Amino acid sequence: MSNARKPERARTVSLVAATILAAFVIFVAGVDTGFRITTGFGVWGIGSSIARSTVADMQSALGAEPVYFLQPARGPGAGVTVNDIDDGRLVMIAGFFDGSNGIRLMRRDGSIVAAWSLSYTALFPERSHLLDIAPQTDWNTDLHGTVLNPDGSAVTNFDYAGAVKLDRCGGTEWALNAPAHHSVERSETGGYWIGGMRFLDPANMADTFPPLTSQKDVPYFRDDQIMKVAEDGRILDSRSVTRILYDSGLEPLLTANGFSFYPNGHWNKELVHLNKIAELPAALAPAFPEFAAGDLMISLREHNLIAVIDPATWRVKWHQTGPWKRQHDPEFAPDGTISVFNNNTYRLNLGEFDRSDPNSPKVSTILRVDPRTGEARKVYGGAPGQEFLTTIRGKHEIEPDGGMMITEFEGGRAFQVDASGRIVWEFINRYSGAFVAEITEARVYDPSYFTVTDWSCPGS
């Protein structure tokens, strides 16, 4: 991918943005001088940051530069840079391609089998129910959880903005106008498990979770949901994660977060941060005698918490906090352990636009925890040749050979390692010399998974 041929409007927007920024710089410089004299503090840092954000929003809104999809490149390379595996399998990658959100299904050599390009504003013209988190342009929201179906259709969500199902040629089968977010996983009983969310209005609270919902002067509380969505896009069930935890006697865990809960205090209006729902498949259930096929595992980032829930009673059967930090994407492993994408860092090391410093220590790891003993061990990362870093997001998929496909979000990179930890396949989503574009999910599919024999589409 390259930005060498940006549209002419990019230069126009840059000139307008530069004019605004210059005027703002002059204004802030004057205010800063007076403010320092009277208070001893400067507003230059705050003001210049606001100015840069304003320019970035203008560039994004007018289609000049996809600011919020770009990360500083961590090294050279573009496309498939390592291909030491000849298994004939196909790789699905979701992210930002050729100026839009998209999904690509490719062969190991990078040649495209199928591709989907998605316009959020076209798929979701009505979005007032999303209140102030509603994306206003196609470049203000990105894809997150993504799966492909045997018939070649794709189900994905725009983060906190809606879920869609597209047929193999990109036609819309359904669009779920609900704040879907993070992961999408197929259920063995049909349909999909998708993260959802509801807004709790303090003036007319549908459900309460004191002291979390006792905060004053908050427009709403965000309460994450476990949604079961049917094959036809209907919401079959939606359960509050916060309610599940309260009903399971885990209120002390949710309030053990360092907050004092003073009457005039302020804290996050997001009650919990759900970033994964995984279903225990029947084939792996014998390896987990303490669980049952169909049990759901969830990950709550802000609490460093992983829990397993019985969907028949909606009660927590098992939970553990750490040793992972700000984890994502737990998976049931064939050996009876739980595999965890351990981000192992905090977003304090992100700069403007959530951009990662290319020189930040690459400390992310993959851990395996025994749910019976709580013992965790590192199986990848933190060793020479295994360095990677994803401060926010990140995915991993356990492969049949014992290796993993890993999505390094901020690196714009997807790479597969074998059971020994050797990188056998790598793809870098290059945008320009200085930047890569994000990758939000990578999965590997055996061709036999698909019932499709001809991927061609009309007009392709």
Short mmCIF file of C-alpha atoms in Angstrom, two decimals:
data_model
loop_
_atom_site.label_atom_id
_atom_site.label_comp_id
_atom_site.label_asym_id
_atom_site.label_seq_id
_atom_site.Cartn_x
_atom_site.Cartn_y
_atom_site.Cartn_z
CA MET A 1 0.00 0.00 0.00
CA SER A 2 1.27 3.49 -0.78
CA ASN A 3 0.12 7.05 -0.31
CA ALA A 4 2.24 8.34 -3.19
CA ARG A 5 -0.86 9.21 -5.22
CA LYS A 6 -3.00 11.06 -2.69
CA PRO A 7 -5.93 13.04 -4.16
CA GLU A 8 -5.39 16.73 -4.92
CA ARG A 9 -7.67 17.65 -2.02
CA ALA A 10 -4.98 16.40 0.39
CA ARG A 11 -2.80 19.37 -0.53
CA THR A 12 -5.76 21.74 -0.20
CA VAL A 13 -6.64 20.41 3.24
CA SER A 14 -3.01 20.62 4.28
CA LEU A 15 -2.86 24.30 3.27
CA VAL A 16 -6.06 25.08 5.14
CA ALA A 17 -4.89 23.10 8.15
CA ALA A 18 -1.53 24.84 8.09
CA THR A 19 -3.22 28.25 8.01
CA ILE A 20 -5.40 27.36 10.99
CA LEU A 21 -2.46 25.94 12.87
CA ALA A 22 -0.34 29.05 12.19
CA ALA A 23 -3.09 31.34 13.47
CA PHE A 24 -3.55 29.13 16.50
CA VAL A 25 0.19 29.12 17.21
CA ILE A 26 0.26 32.94 17.24
CA PHE A 27 -2.78 33.05 19.51
CA VAL A 28 -1.49 30.42 21.92
CA ALA A 29 1.94 32.04 22.07
CA GLY A 30 0.37 35.29 23.26
CA VAL A 31 -1.93 33.60 25.73
CA ASP A 32 0.89 31.40 26.96
CA THR A 33 3.06 34.41 27.82
CA GLY A 34 0.33 36.10 29.82
CA PHE A 35 -0.76 32.88 31.46
CA ARG A 36 2.75 32.12 32.67
CA ILE A 37 3.08 35.62 34.12
CA THR A 38 -0.16 35.35 36.09
CA THR A 39 -0.16 31.68 37.06
CA GLY A 40 3.32 30.30 36.57
CA PHE A 41 1.96 27.63 34.20
CA GLY A 42 1.88 27.50 30.40
CA VAL A 43 -0.90 26.53 28.05
CA TRP A 44 1.41 25.97 25.09
CA GLY A 45 1.55 22.20 25.45
CA ILE A 46 -2.20 21.87 25.91
CA GLY A 47 -3.02 24.34 23.15
CA SER A 48 -0.63 22.91 20.59
CA SER A 49 -1.96 19.42 21.27
CA ILE A 50 -5.52 20.60 20.66
CA ALA A 51 -4.40 22.30 17.45
CA ARG A 52 -2.74 19.16 16.15
CA SER A 53 -5.81 17.09 16.98
CA THR A 54 -8.02 19.59 15.17
CA VAL A 55 -5.85 19.43 12.06
CA ALA A 56 -5.85 15.63 12.21
CA ASP A 57 -9.65 15.56 12.49
CA MET A 58 -9.91 17.85 9.46
CA GLN A 59 -7.57 15.67 7.43
CA SER A 60 -9.48 12.55 8.38
CA ALA A 61 -12.95 14.04 7.89
CA LEU A 62 -12.11 15.42 4.44
CA GLY A 63 -10.41 12.25 3.27
CA ALA A 64 -6.93 13.73 3.01
CA GLU A 65 -5.02 11.50 5.41
CA PRO A 66 -6.25 8.46 7.40
CA VAL A 67 -4.57 9.76 10.54
CA TYR A 68 -6.23 7.39 12.98
CA PHE A 69 -5.32 4.24 11.06
CA LEU A 70 -1.59 4.90 10.85
CA GLN A 71 1.29 3.92 13.11
CA PRO A 72 5.01 4.72 12.81
CA ALA A 73 6.75 1.90 10.96
CA ARG A 74 8.97 -0.27 13.13
CA GLY A 75 11.14 -1.51 10.28
CA PRO A 76 11.33 -2.17 6.55
CA GLY A 77 9.21 -4.48 4.45
CA ALA A 78 5.80 -4.54 2.81
CA GLY A 79 3.32 -7.31 2.11
CA VAL A 80 4.47 -10.88 2.67
CA THR A 81 8.02 -10.60 3.99
CA VAL A 82 8.45 -14.16 5.31
CA ASN A 83 6.93 -17.25 3.69
CA ASP A 84 8.61 -20.39 4.99
CA ILE A 85 5.47 -22.50 5.19
CA ASP A 86 3.91 -24.44 2.34
CA ASP A 87 0.65 -25.74 3.75
CA GLY A 88 -1.75 -24.35 1.14
CA ARG A 89 -3.79 -22.58 3.80
CA LEU A 90 -5.35 -19.16 3.38
CA VAL A 91 -4.88 -16.10 5.60
CA MET A 92 -7.64 -13.61 6.39
CA ILE A 93 -6.54 -10.14 7.44
CA ALA A 94 -8.82 -7.29 8.54
CA GLY A 95 -7.56 -3.73 8.69
CA PHE A 96 -7.09 -0.63 6.55
CA PHE A 97 -6.29 -1.17 2.86
CA ASP A 98 -6.23 1.17 -0.12
CA GLY A 99 -8.01 4.01 1.66
CA SER A 100 -10.79 2.11 3.40
CA ASN A 101 -11.64 -0.47 6.03
CA GLY A 102 -11.33 -3.87 4.46
CA ILE A 103 -10.93 -7.62 4.72
CA ARG A 104 -8.60 -9.67 2.57
CA LEU A 105 -8.35 -13.40 2.10
CA MET A 106 -4.96 -14.24 0.62
CA ARG A 107 -2.73 -17.12 -0.27
CA ARG A 108 0.57 -17.56 1.51
CA ASP A 109 2.35 -15.64 -1.25
CA GLY A 110 0.08 -12.62 -0.71
CA SER A 111 -2.04 -13.06 -3.84
CA ILE A 112 -5.65 -12.16 -3.19
CA VAL A 113 -8.40 -14.78 -3.19
CA ALA A 114 -11.21 -12.45 -2.06
CA ALA A 115 -11.48 -8.89 -0.75
CA TRP A 116 -14.16 -6.84 0.94
CA SER A 117 -14.15 -3.03 1.18
CA LEU A 118 -16.50 -1.50 3.76
CA SER A 119 -17.97 1.99 4.03
CA TYR A 120 -19.39 2.61 7.48
CA THR A 121 -21.51 5.60 6.47
CA ALA A 122 -23.07 3.67 3.59
CA LEU A 123 -23.85 0.64 5.76
CA PHE A 124 -25.13 2.71 8.70
CA PRO A 125 -26.77 5.95 7.52
CA GLU A 126 -28.73 6.22 10.80
CA ARG A 127 -26.59 6.30 13.95
CA SER A 128 -28.18 8.76 16.36
CA HIS A 129 -28.65 5.96 18.91
CA LEU A 130 -24.87 5.90 19.37
CA LEU A 131 -25.04 9.35 21.00
CA ASP A 132 -21.69 11.13 21.12
CA ILE A 133 -19.65 8.04 20.13
CA ALA A 134 -21.25 7.86 16.68
CA PRO A 135 -18.60 7.94 13.91
CA GLN A 136 -19.18 10.79 11.47
CA THR A 137 -17.03 9.53 8.58
CA ASP A 138 -15.63 6.28 7.23
CA TRP A 139 -12.26 7.27 8.68
CA ASN A 140 -13.51 7.72 12.24
CA THR A 141 -14.13 4.05 12.96
CA ASP A 142 -12.36 0.82 12.18
CA LEU A 143 -13.06 -2.89 11.96
CA HIS A 144 -12.32 -5.08 14.91
CA GLY A 145 -13.59 -8.65 15.31
CA THR A 146 -13.86 -10.51 12.00
CA VAL A 147 -14.69 -14.09 10.98
CA LEU A 148 -15.31 -15.81 7.67
CA ASN A 149 -18.03 -18.42 7.17
CA PRO A 150 -17.81 -21.62 5.10
CA ASP A 151 -19.96 -20.05 2.36
CA GLY A 152 -17.41 -17.26 1.99
CA SER A 153 -19.44 -14.61 3.79
CA ALA A 154 -17.80 -12.34 6.34
CA VAL A 155 -19.06 -11.05 9.69
CA THR A 156 -17.27 -8.09 11.22
CA ASN A 157 -17.94 -5.15 13.49
CA PHE A 158 -17.09 -1.48 13.34
CA ASP A 159 -15.81 -0.88 16.84
CA TYR A 160 -18.66 0.35 19.09
CA ALA A 161 -20.61 1.25 15.95
CA GLY A 162 -22.31 -1.79 14.41
CA ALA A 163 -21.89 -5.31 13.04
CA VAL A 164 -22.40 -6.45 9.46
CA LYS A 165 -22.54 -9.62 7.41
CA LEU A 166 -21.37 -9.43 3.80
CA ASP A 167 -21.66 -12.18 1.22
CA ARG A 168 -18.54 -13.37 -0.55
CA CYS A 169 -18.92 -10.67 -3.21
CA GLY A 170 -19.45 -7.82 -0.73
CA GLY A 171 -23.24 -7.63 -0.81
CA THR A 172 -24.88 -6.74 2.50
CA GLU A 173 -26.77 -9.62 4.09
CA TRP A 174 -27.52 -7.65 7.24
CA ALA A 175 -26.35 -4.67 9.24
CA LEU A 176 -26.89 -4.72 13.01
CA ASN A 177 -27.33 -1.13 14.10
CA ALA A 178 -26.10 -1.61 17.66
CA PRO A 179 -22.87 -0.67 19.48
CA ALA A 180 -21.11 -3.96 18.71
CA HIS A 181 -17.43 -4.03 19.54
CA HIS A 182 -14.24 -6.02 19.84
CA SER A 183 -14.52 -9.74 19.12
CA VAL A 184 -16.75 -11.76 16.79
CA GLU A 185 -16.74 -15.54 17.24
CA ARG A 186 -18.85 -18.27 15.67
CA SER A 187 -20.91 -20.41 18.04
CA GLU A 188 -21.15 -24.17 17.59
CA THR A 189 -24.92 -23.88 18.13
CA GLY A 190 -25.21 -21.35 15.30
CA GLY A 191 -24.89 -17.60 15.19
CA TYR A 192 -22.18 -15.46 16.71
CA TRP A 193 -20.94 -14.17 20.05
CA ILE A 194 -20.29 -10.44 19.69
CA GLY A 195 -19.40 -7.83 22.28
CA GLY A 196 -22.19 -5.28 22.76
CA MET A 197 -22.91 -2.26 24.91
CA ARG A 198 -25.84 -0.35 26.38
CA PHE A 199 -26.05 3.22 27.64
CA LEU A 200 -27.37 3.61 31.18
CA ASP A 201 -29.05 6.97 31.69
CA PRO A 202 -28.46 8.27 35.25
CA ALA A 203 -31.84 10.04 35.14
CA ASN A 204 -33.70 6.84 34.27
CA MET A 205 -31.45 3.96 35.21
CA ALA A 206 -32.53 0.61 33.73
CA ASP A 207 -30.11 -1.15 36.06
CA THR A 208 -27.82 0.06 38.85
CA PHE A 209 -24.43 -1.06 40.11
CA PRO A 210 -23.55 1.03 43.16
CA PRO A 211 -21.06 2.47 43.79
CA LEU A 212 -20.04 2.36 40.10
CA THR A 213 -23.27 4.01 38.93
CA SER A 214 -23.43 6.45 41.85
CA GLN A 215 -21.13 8.93 40.15
CA LYS A 216 -22.57 12.42 39.67
CA ASP A 217 -22.52 14.61 36.56
CA VAL A 218 -22.09 11.77 34.10
CA PRO A 219 -24.15 11.84 30.88
CA TYR A 220 -24.37 8.04 30.77
CA PHE A 221 -22.64 4.85 31.85
CA ARG A 222 -21.37 2.36 29.29
CA ASP A 223 -22.31 -1.19 30.26
CA ASP A 224 -20.75 -3.91 28.10
CA GLN A 225 -22.90 -6.82 26.98
CA ILE A 226 -22.45 -10.39 25.80
CA MET A 227 -24.59 -10.59 22.66
CA LYS A 228 -25.72 -13.74 20.88
CA VAL A 229 -26.53 -12.79 17.29
CA ALA A 230 -28.37 -15.14 14.95
CA GLU A 231 -27.23 -16.07 11.45
CA ASP A 232 -29.82 -13.64 10.12
CA GLY A 233 -28.57 -10.74 12.27
CA ARG A 234 -31.22 -10.82 15.02
CA ILE A 235 -30.07 -10.33 18.60
CA LEU A 236 -31.12 -13.54 20.35
CA ASP A 237 -29.80 -12.61 23.78
CA SER A 238 -27.89 -9.78 25.42
CA ARG A 239 -26.48 -9.98 28.94
CA SER A 240 -24.81 -7.29 31.01
CA VAL A 241 -21.26 -8.27 31.95
CA THR A 242 -21.47 -6.03 35.01
CA ARG A 243 -24.71 -7.72 36.11
CA ILE A 244 -23.15 -11.17 35.67
CA LEU A 245 -20.23 -10.18 37.89
CA TYR A 246 -22.45 -8.59 40.55
CA ASP A 247 -24.77 -11.61 40.61
CA SER A 248 -21.70 -13.85 40.93
CA GLY A 249 -20.61 -12.03 44.09
CA LEU A 250 -17.72 -10.21 42.40
CA GLU A 251 -18.61 -6.62 43.28
CA PRO A 252 -15.51 -6.50 45.57
CA LEU A 253 -13.35 -7.34 42.58
CA LEU A 254 -14.87 -4.55 40.48
CA THR A 255 -14.36 -1.97 43.21
CA ALA A 256 -10.82 -3.08 44.11
CA ASN A 257 -9.44 -0.59 41.64
CA GLY A 258 -7.89 2.15 43.76
CA PHE A 259 -10.85 4.54 43.55
CA SER A 260 -11.99 6.08 46.83
CA PHE A 261 -15.57 6.69 45.62
CA TYR A 262 -15.85 10.08 47.28
CA PRO A 263 -19.17 11.87 46.59
CA ASN A 264 -17.39 14.47 44.45
CA GLY A 265 -15.01 12.00 42.84
CA HIS A 266 -14.67 11.23 39.16
CA TRP A 267 -13.81 7.95 37.52
CA ASN A 268 -14.27 6.11 34.25
CA LYS A 269 -17.88 6.08 32.99
CA GLU A 270 -17.10 2.72 31.32
CA LEU A 271 -18.13 0.15 33.94
CA VAL A 272 -16.06 -2.69 32.47
CA HIS A 273 -14.05 -3.07 29.26
CA LEU A 274 -14.95 -6.33 27.54
CA ASN A 275 -12.54 -7.25 24.75
CA LYS A 276 -13.20 -10.94 24.05
CA ILE A 277 -15.90 -13.60 24.20
CA ALA A 278 -14.73 -17.15 23.46
CA GLU A 279 -16.85 -20.30 23.46
CA LEU A 280 -15.41 -23.63 24.66
CA PRO A 281 -15.82 -26.00 21.69
CA ALA A 282 -17.03 -29.55 22.28
CA ALA A 283 -13.79 -31.00 20.88
CA LEU A 284 -11.73 -29.27 23.58
CA ALA A 285 -14.17 -29.73 26.49
CA PRO A 286 -12.56 -33.02 27.72
CA ALA A 287 -9.35 -31.08 28.37
CA PHE A 288 -11.26 -28.76 30.72
CA PRO A 289 -13.13 -31.04 33.19
CA GLU A 290 -14.02 -28.04 35.38
CA PHE A 291 -15.88 -26.44 32.46
CA ALA A 292 -18.45 -27.63 29.92
CA ALA A 293 -18.81 -27.32 26.17
CA GLY A 294 -20.43 -24.00 25.39
CA ASP A 295 -19.07 -22.17 28.42
CA LEU A 296 -17.99 -18.62 27.63
CA MET A 297 -14.65 -17.06 28.48
CA ILE A 298 -14.41 -13.28 28.67
CA SER A 299 -11.55 -10.82 29.04
CA LEU A 300 -11.90 -7.53 30.94
CA ARG A 301 -8.92 -5.34 30.13
CA GLU A 302 -9.08 -2.67 32.85
CA HIS A 303 -9.34 -5.28 35.61
CA ASN A 304 -6.59 -7.58 34.20
CA LEU A 305 -9.32 -10.21 34.53
CA ILE A 306 -10.26 -13.38 32.67
CA ALA A 307 -13.43 -15.25 33.64
CA VAL A 308 -15.39 -18.29 32.48
CA ILE A 309 -19.19 -18.06 32.55
CA ASP A 310 -21.92 -20.69 32.44
CA PRO A 311 -24.39 -19.43 29.78
CA ALA A 312 -27.18 -21.53 31.31
CA THR A 313 -27.05 -19.72 34.67
CA TRP A 314 -25.04 -16.63 33.68
CA ARG A 315 -22.79 -17.08 36.70
CA VAL A 316 -18.98 -17.01 36.83
CA LYS A 317 -17.45 -20.48 37.22
CA TRP A 318 -13.80 -19.40 37.31
CA HIS A 319 -11.83 -16.19 37.24
CA GLN A 320 -8.27 -14.99 37.63
CA THR A 321 -6.59 -11.60 37.78
CA GLY A 322 -3.08 -11.48 36.29
CA PRO A 323 -0.20 -12.06 36.04
CA TRP A 324 -1.11 -10.61 32.62
CA LYS A 325 -1.53 -6.87 32.24
CA ARG A 326 -4.16 -5.24 29.98
CA GLN A 327 -4.61 -8.57 28.21
CA HIS A 328 -6.64 -9.38 25.10
CA ASP A 329 -7.93 -12.43 23.29
CA PRO A 330 -7.81 -15.42 25.69
CA GLU A 331 -8.21 -18.77 23.92
CA PHE A 332 -8.96 -22.30 25.12
CA ALA A 333 -5.86 -24.36 24.25
CA PRO A 334 -5.91 -28.08 23.35
CA ASP A 335 -3.70 -28.97 26.35
CA GLY A 336 -6.27 -27.74 28.89
CA THR A 337 -4.63 -24.38 29.51
CA ILE A 338 -5.88 -20.92 28.65
CA SER A 339 -3.70 -19.00 26.21
CA VAL A 340 -3.58 -15.24 26.83
CA PHE A 341 -2.40 -12.38 24.61
CA ASN A 342 -0.56 -10.44 27.31
CA ASN A 343 -0.13 -6.82 26.19
CA ASN A 344 2.01 -6.45 29.31
CA THR A 345 2.00 -2.66 29.27
CA TYR A 346 -0.22 0.37 29.74
CA ARG A 347 -1.33 2.99 27.27
CA LEU A 348 0.85 5.58 28.97
CA ASN A 349 3.46 4.80 26.32
CA LEU A 350 1.14 5.91 23.50
CA GLY A 351 1.38 9.38 22.04
CA GLU A 352 -1.06 11.48 20.04
CA PHE A 353 -3.64 9.57 18.02
CA ASP A 354 -2.76 6.48 20.11
CA ARG A 355 0.50 6.13 18.22
CA SER A 356 3.22 3.91 19.59
CA ASP A 357 6.84 5.01 19.82
CA PRO A 358 8.77 2.65 17.50
CA ASN A 359 11.54 2.57 20.09
CA SER A 360 9.31 1.46 22.97
CA PRO A 361 10.43 -1.81 24.58
CA LYS A 362 8.72 -4.75 22.89
CA VAL A 363 7.38 -6.42 26.00
CA SER A 364 4.17 -8.15 24.87
CA THR A 365 4.00 -11.92 25.41
CA ILE A 366 1.76 -14.95 25.06
CA LEU A 367 1.06 -16.73 28.36
CA ARG A 368 -0.56 -20.06 29.18
CA VAL A 369 -2.40 -20.43 32.49
CA ASP A 370 -3.59 -23.66 34.09
CA PRO A 371 -7.11 -22.85 35.36
CA ARG A 372 -6.82 -25.56 38.00
CA THR A 373 -3.67 -24.22 39.66
CA GLY A 374 -3.52 -20.61 38.45
CA GLU A 375 0.08 -21.15 37.39
CA ALA A 376 1.05 -19.18 34.29
CA ARG A 377 4.04 -19.60 32.00
CA LYS A 378 5.33 -17.63 29.04
CA VAL A 379 5.27 -19.47 25.73
CA TYR A 380 6.23 -16.65 23.35
CA GLY A 381 7.74 -13.18 23.51
CA GLY A 382 10.46 -11.51 25.53
CA ALA A 383 13.23 -13.60 23.99
CA PRO A 384 15.68 -12.74 21.19
CA GLY A 385 13.85 -12.92 17.88
CA GLN A 386 10.44 -12.97 19.60
CA GLU A 387 10.07 -9.28 20.39
CA PHE A 388 6.70 -7.69 19.65
CA LEU A 389 4.52 -4.97 21.17
CA THR A 390 0.84 -4.20 21.13
CA THR A 391 -0.17 -1.66 23.75
CA ILE A 392 -3.85 -1.80 22.84
CA ARG A 393 -5.72 -4.53 20.97
CA GLY A 394 -3.90 -7.59 19.66
CA LYS A 395 -5.01 -11.12 18.74
CA HIS A 396 -3.62 -14.61 18.53
CA GLU A 397 -4.86 -17.89 17.10
CA ILE A 398 -3.54 -21.32 18.06
CA GLU A 399 -2.58 -23.34 14.99
CA PRO A 400 -2.80 -27.15 14.54
CA ASP A 401 0.99 -27.54 14.66
CA GLY A 402 1.15 -25.87 18.08
CA GLY A 403 2.26 -22.55 16.67
CA MET A 404 0.29 -19.30 16.57
CA MET A 405 -0.86 -16.56 14.25
CA ILE A 406 -0.27 -13.26 16.08
CA THR A 407 -1.75 -9.88 15.21
CA GLU A 408 0.56 -7.03 16.23
CA PHE A 409 -1.92 -4.17 15.91
CA GLU A 410 0.34 -1.14 16.23
CA GLY A 411 3.05 -2.77 14.15
CA GLY A 412 0.65 -3.19 11.24
CA ARG A 413 1.90 -6.75 11.28
CA ALA A 414 0.55 -10.30 11.28
CA PHE A 415 2.99 -13.15 11.76
CA GLN A 416 2.82 -16.88 12.30
CA VAL A 417 5.24 -18.84 14.45
CA ASP A 418 5.70 -22.60 14.62
CA ALA A 419 5.76 -24.64 17.81
CA SER A 420 9.42 -23.75 18.38
CA GLY A 421 8.69 -20.02 18.14
CA ARG A 422 10.29 -19.56 14.71
CA ILE A 423 8.55 -17.03 12.43
CA VAL A 424 7.34 -18.94 9.37
CA TRP A 425 5.07 -16.30 7.81
CA GLU A 426 4.82 -12.53 8.11
CA PHE A 427 2.79 -9.75 6.51
CA ILE A 428 3.37 -6.02 6.98
CA ASN A 429 0.61 -3.61 6.00
CA ARG A 430 2.83 -0.86 4.63
CA TYR A 431 1.24 2.54 4.02
CA SER A 432 4.29 4.69 3.26
CA GLY A 433 7.97 4.89 4.07
CA ALA A 434 7.22 6.25 7.52
CA PHE A 435 3.93 4.53 8.37
CA VAL A 436 2.13 1.23 8.45
CA ALA A 437 -1.64 0.85 8.49
CA GLU A 438 -3.30 -1.07 11.27
CA ILE A 439 -4.23 -4.74 11.21
CA THR A 440 -6.99 -5.65 13.63
CA GLU A 441 -7.32 -9.40 13.11
CA ALA A 442 -5.58 -12.24 11.28
CA ARG A 443 -6.87 -15.79 11.01
CA VAL A 444 -5.76 -18.88 9.07
CA TYR A 445 -8.24 -21.04 7.18
CA ASP A 446 -7.80 -24.41 5.54
CA PRO A 447 -9.29 -24.36 2.02
CA SER A 448 -11.45 -27.35 3.00
CA TYR A 449 -13.25 -25.08 5.51
CA PHE A 450 -14.95 -23.29 2.65
CA THR A 451 -17.75 -24.65 0.50
CA VAL A 452 -16.83 -22.07 -2.14
CA THR A 453 -15.25 -23.51 -5.28
CA ASP A 454 -15.23 -20.31 -7.34
CA TRP A 455 -14.35 -17.03 -5.58
CA SER A 456 -14.88 -14.88 -8.66
CA CYS A 457 -17.61 -12.24 -8.51
CA PRO A 458 -19.48 -10.28 -11.18
CA GLY A 459 -17.34 -7.41 -12.38
CA SER A 460 -14.18 -8.75 -10.76
#
